[in-house]
Short mmCIF file of N, CA and C in Angstrom, two decimals:
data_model
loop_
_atom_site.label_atom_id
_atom_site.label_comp_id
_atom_site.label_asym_id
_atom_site.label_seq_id
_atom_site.Cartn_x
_atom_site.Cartn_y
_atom_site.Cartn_z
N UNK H 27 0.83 -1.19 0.00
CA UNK H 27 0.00 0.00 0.00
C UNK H 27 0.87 1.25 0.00
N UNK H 28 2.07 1.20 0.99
CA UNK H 28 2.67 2.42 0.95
C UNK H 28 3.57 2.82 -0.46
N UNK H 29 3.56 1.52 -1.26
CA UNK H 29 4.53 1.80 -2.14
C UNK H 29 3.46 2.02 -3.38
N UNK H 30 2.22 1.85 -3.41
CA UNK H 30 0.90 2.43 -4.43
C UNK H 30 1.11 3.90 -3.81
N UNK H 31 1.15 4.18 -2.98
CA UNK H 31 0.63 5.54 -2.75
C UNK H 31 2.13 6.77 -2.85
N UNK H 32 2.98 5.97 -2.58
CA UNK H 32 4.23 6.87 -2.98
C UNK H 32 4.28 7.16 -4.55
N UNK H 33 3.93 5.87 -5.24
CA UNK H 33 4.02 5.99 -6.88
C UNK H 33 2.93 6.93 -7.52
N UNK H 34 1.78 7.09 -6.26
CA UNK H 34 0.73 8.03 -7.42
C UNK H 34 1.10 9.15 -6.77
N UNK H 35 1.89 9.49 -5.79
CA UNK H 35 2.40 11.17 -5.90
C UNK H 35 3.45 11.51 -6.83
N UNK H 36 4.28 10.67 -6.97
CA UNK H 36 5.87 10.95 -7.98
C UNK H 36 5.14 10.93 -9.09
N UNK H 37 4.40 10.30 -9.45
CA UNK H 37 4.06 10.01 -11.11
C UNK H 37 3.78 11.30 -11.43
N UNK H 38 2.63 11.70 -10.95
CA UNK H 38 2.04 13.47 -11.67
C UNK H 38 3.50 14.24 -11.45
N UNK H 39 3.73 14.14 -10.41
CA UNK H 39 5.02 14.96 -9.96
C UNK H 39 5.95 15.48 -11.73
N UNK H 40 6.50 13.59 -11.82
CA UNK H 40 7.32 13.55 -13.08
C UNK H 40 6.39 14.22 -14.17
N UNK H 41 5.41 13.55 -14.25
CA UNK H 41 4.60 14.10 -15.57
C UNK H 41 4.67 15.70 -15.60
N UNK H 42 4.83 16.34 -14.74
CA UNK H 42 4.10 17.47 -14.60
C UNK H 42 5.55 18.60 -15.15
N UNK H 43 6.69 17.60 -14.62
CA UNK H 43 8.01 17.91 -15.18
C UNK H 43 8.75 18.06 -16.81
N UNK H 44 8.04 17.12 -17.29
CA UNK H 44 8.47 17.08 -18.64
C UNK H 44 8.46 18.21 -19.30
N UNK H 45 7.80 18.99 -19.50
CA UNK H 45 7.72 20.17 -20.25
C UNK H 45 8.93 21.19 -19.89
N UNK H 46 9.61 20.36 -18.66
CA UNK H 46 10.98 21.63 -18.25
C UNK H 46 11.89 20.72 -19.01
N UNK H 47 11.57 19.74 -19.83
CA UNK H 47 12.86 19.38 -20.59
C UNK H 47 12.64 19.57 -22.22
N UNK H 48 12.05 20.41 -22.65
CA UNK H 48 11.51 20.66 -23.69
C UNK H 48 12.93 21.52 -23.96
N UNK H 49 13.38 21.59 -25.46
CA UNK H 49 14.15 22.88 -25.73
C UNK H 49 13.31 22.83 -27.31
N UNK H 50 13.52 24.40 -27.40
CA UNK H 50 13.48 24.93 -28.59
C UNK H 50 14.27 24.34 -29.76
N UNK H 51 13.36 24.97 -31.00
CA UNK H 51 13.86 24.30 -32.32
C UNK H 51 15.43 25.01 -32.48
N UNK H 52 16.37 24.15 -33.25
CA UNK H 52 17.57 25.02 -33.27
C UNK H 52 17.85 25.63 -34.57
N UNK H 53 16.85 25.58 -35.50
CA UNK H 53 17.01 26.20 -36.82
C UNK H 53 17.51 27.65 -36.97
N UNK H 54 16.40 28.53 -35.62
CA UNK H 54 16.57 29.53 -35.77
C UNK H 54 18.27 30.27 -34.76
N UNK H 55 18.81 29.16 -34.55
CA UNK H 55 20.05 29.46 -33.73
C UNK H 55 20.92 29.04 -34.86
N UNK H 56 20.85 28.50 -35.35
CA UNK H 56 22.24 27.66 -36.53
C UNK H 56 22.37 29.06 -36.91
N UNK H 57 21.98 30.00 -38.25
CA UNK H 57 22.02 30.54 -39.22
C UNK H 57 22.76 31.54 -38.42
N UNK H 58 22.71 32.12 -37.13
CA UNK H 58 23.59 33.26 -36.99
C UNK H 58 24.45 32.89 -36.21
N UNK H 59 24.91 31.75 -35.49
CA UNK H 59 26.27 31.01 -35.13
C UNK H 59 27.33 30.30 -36.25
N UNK H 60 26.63 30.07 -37.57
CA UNK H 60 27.56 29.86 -38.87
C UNK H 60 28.95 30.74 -39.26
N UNK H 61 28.27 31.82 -39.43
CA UNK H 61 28.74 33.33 -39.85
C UNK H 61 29.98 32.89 -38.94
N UNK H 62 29.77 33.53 -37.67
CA UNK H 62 30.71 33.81 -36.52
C UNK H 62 31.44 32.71 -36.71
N UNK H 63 31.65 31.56 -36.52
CA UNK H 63 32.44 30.35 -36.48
C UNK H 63 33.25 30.27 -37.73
N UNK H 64 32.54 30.63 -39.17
CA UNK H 64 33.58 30.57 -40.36
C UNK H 64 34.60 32.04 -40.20
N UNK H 65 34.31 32.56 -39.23
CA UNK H 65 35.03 33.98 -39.32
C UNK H 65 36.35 33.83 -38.53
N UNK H 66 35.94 32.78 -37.41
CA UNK H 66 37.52 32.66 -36.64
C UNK H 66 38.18 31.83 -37.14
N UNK H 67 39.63 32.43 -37.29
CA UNK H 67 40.40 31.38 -38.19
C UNK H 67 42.16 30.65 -36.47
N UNK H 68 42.09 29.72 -36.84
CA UNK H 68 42.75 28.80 -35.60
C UNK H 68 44.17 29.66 -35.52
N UNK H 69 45.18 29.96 -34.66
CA UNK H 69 46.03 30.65 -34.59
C UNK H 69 47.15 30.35 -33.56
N UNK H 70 48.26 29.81 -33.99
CA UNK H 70 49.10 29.67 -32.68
C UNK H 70 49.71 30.43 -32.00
N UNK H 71 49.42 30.45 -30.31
CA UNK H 71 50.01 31.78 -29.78
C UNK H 71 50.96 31.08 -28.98
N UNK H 72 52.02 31.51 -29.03
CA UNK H 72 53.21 31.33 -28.13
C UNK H 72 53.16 30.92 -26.66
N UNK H 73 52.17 32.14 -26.05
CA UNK H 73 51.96 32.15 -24.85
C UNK H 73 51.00 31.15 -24.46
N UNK H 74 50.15 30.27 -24.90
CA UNK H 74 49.81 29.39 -24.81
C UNK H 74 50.57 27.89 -24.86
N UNK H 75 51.35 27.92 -26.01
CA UNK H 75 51.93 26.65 -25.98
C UNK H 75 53.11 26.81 -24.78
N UNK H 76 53.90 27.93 -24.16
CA UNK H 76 54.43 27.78 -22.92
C UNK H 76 53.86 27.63 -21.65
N UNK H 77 52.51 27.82 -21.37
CA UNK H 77 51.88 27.58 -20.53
C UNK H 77 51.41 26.13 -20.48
N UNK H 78 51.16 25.37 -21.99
CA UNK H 78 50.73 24.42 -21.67
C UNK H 78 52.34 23.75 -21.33
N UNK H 79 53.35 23.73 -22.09
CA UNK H 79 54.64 23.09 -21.47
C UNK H 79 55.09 22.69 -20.04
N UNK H 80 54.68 24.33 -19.43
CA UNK H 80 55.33 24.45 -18.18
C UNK H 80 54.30 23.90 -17.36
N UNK H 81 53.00 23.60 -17.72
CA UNK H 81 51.93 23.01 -16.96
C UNK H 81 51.58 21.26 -17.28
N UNK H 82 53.10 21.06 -17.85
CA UNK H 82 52.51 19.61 -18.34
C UNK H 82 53.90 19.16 -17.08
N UNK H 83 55.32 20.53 -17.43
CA UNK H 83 56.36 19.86 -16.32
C UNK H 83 55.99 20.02 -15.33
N UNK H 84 54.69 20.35 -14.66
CA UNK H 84 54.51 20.84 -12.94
C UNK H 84 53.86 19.97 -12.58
N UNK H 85 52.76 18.99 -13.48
CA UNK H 85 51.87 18.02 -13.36
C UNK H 85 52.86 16.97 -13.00
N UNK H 86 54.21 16.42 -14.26
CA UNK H 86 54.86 15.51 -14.14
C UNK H 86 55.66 15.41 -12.38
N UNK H 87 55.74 16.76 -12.45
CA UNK H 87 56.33 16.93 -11.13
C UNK H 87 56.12 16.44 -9.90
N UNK H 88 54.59 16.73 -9.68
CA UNK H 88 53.82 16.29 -8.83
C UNK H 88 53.03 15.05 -8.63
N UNK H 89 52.97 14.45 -9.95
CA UNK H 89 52.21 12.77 -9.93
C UNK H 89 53.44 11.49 -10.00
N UNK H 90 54.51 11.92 -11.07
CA UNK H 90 56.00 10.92 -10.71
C UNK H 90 56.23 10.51 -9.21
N UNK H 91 56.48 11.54 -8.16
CA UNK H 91 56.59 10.90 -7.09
C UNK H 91 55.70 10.59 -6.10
N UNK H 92 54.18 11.43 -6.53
CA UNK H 92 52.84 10.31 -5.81
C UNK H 92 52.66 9.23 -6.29
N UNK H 93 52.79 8.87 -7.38
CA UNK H 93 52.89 7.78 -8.07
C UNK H 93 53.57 6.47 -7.71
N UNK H 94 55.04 7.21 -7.25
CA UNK H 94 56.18 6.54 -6.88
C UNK H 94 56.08 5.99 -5.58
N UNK H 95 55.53 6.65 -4.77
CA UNK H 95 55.81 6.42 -3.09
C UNK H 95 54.51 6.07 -2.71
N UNK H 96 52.77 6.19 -3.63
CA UNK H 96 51.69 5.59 -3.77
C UNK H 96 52.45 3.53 -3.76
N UNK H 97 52.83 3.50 -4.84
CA UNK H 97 53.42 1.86 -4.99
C UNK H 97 54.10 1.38 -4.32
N UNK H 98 54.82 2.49 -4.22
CA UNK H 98 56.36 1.71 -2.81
C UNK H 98 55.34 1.25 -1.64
N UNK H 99 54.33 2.24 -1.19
CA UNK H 99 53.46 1.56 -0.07
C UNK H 99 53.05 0.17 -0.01
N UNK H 100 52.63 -0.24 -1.46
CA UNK H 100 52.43 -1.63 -1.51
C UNK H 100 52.65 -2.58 -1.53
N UNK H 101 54.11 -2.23 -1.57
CA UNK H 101 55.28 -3.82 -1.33
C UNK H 101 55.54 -3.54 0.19
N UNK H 102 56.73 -5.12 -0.01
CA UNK H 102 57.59 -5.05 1.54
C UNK H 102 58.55 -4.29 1.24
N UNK H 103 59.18 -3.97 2.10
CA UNK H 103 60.45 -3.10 2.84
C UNK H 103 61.23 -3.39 1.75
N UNK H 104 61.92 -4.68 1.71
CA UNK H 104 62.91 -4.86 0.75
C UNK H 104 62.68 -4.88 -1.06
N UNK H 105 61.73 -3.98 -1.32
CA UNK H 105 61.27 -4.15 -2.47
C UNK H 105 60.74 -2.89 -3.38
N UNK H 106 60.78 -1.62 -2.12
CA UNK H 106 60.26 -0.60 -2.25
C UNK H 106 61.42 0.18 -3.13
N UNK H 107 62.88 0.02 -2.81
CA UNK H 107 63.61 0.70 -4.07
C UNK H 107 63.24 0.42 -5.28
N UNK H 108 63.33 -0.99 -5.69
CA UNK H 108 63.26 -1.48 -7.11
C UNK H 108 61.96 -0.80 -7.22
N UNK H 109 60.68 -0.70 -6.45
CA UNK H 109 59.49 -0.34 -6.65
C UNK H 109 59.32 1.55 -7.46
N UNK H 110 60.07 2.19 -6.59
CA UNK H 110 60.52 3.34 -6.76
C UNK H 110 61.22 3.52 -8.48
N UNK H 111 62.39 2.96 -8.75
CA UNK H 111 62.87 2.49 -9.68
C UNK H 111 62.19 2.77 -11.12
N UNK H 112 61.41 1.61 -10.89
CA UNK H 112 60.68 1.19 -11.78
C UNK H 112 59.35 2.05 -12.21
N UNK H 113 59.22 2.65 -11.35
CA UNK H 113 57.93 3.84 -11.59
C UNK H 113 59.10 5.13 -12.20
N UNK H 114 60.09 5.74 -11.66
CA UNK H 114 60.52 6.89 -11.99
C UNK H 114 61.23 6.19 -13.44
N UNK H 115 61.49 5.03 -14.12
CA UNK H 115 62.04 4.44 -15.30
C UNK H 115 60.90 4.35 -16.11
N UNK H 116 59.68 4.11 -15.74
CA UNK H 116 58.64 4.16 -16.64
C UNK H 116 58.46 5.81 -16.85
N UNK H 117 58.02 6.56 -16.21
CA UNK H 117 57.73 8.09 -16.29
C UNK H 117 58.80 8.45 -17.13
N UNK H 118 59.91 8.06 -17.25
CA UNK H 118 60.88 8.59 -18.02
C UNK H 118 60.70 8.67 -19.53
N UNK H 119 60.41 6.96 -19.50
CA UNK H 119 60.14 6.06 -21.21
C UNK H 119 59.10 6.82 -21.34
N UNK H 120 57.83 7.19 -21.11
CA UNK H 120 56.70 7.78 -21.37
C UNK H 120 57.18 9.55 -21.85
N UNK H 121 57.87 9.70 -21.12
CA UNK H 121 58.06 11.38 -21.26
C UNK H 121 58.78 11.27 -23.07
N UNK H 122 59.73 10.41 -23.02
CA UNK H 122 60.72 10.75 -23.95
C UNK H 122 59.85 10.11 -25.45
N UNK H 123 59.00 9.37 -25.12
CA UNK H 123 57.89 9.08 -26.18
C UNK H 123 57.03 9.94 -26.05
N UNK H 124 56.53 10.26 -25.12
CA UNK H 124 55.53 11.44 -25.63
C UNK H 124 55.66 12.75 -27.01
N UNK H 125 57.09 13.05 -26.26
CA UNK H 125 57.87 13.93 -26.79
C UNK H 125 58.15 13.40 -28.51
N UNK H 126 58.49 12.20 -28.58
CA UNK H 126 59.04 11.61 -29.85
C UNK H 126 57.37 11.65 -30.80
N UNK H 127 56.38 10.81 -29.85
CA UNK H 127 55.46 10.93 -30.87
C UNK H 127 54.64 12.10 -31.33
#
């Protein structure tokens, strides 16, 4: 019974909702977002590609050795160098391929 009577309040509830998911036709939006979009032409700015550089070495910076000392946690004692190792030797191979590809 309680679960008939919860369902006939939500139901109108939802029904009553639908119409807030309605959107407008987009015909009349295309024709003057065309224009504008064929007008910008793509452009490389300097100051961008150094920001993304220096924000890709600050990332590496900071996840190489969470990364590193995240794994070392998960071994034993005697295992945590090679563990270490092997994470800052992978980050390496990855960097120098990144770079290559």
């Amino acid at each position: 019974m309680r679960t008939v009577t919860r369902l006939l309040t939500t139901l109108p509830a939802l029904l009553a909702a639908i119409p807030a998911w309605a959107q407008t036709a987009a015909e009349t939006v295309a024709p003057v977002v065309e224009p504008v979009v064929a007008a910008v032409e793509p452009k490389i700015d300097t100051g961008d590609t150094a920001w993304m550089l220096t924000s890709t070495a600050l990332v590496l910076l900071m996840t190489i050795p969470g990364l590193a000392l995240f794994y070392a946690g998960m071994v034993r004692k005697k295992n945590v160098l090679a563990t270490l190792m092997q994470s800052f030797s992978v980050c390496a191979l990855v960097t120098i391929l990144w770079m290559v590809v």
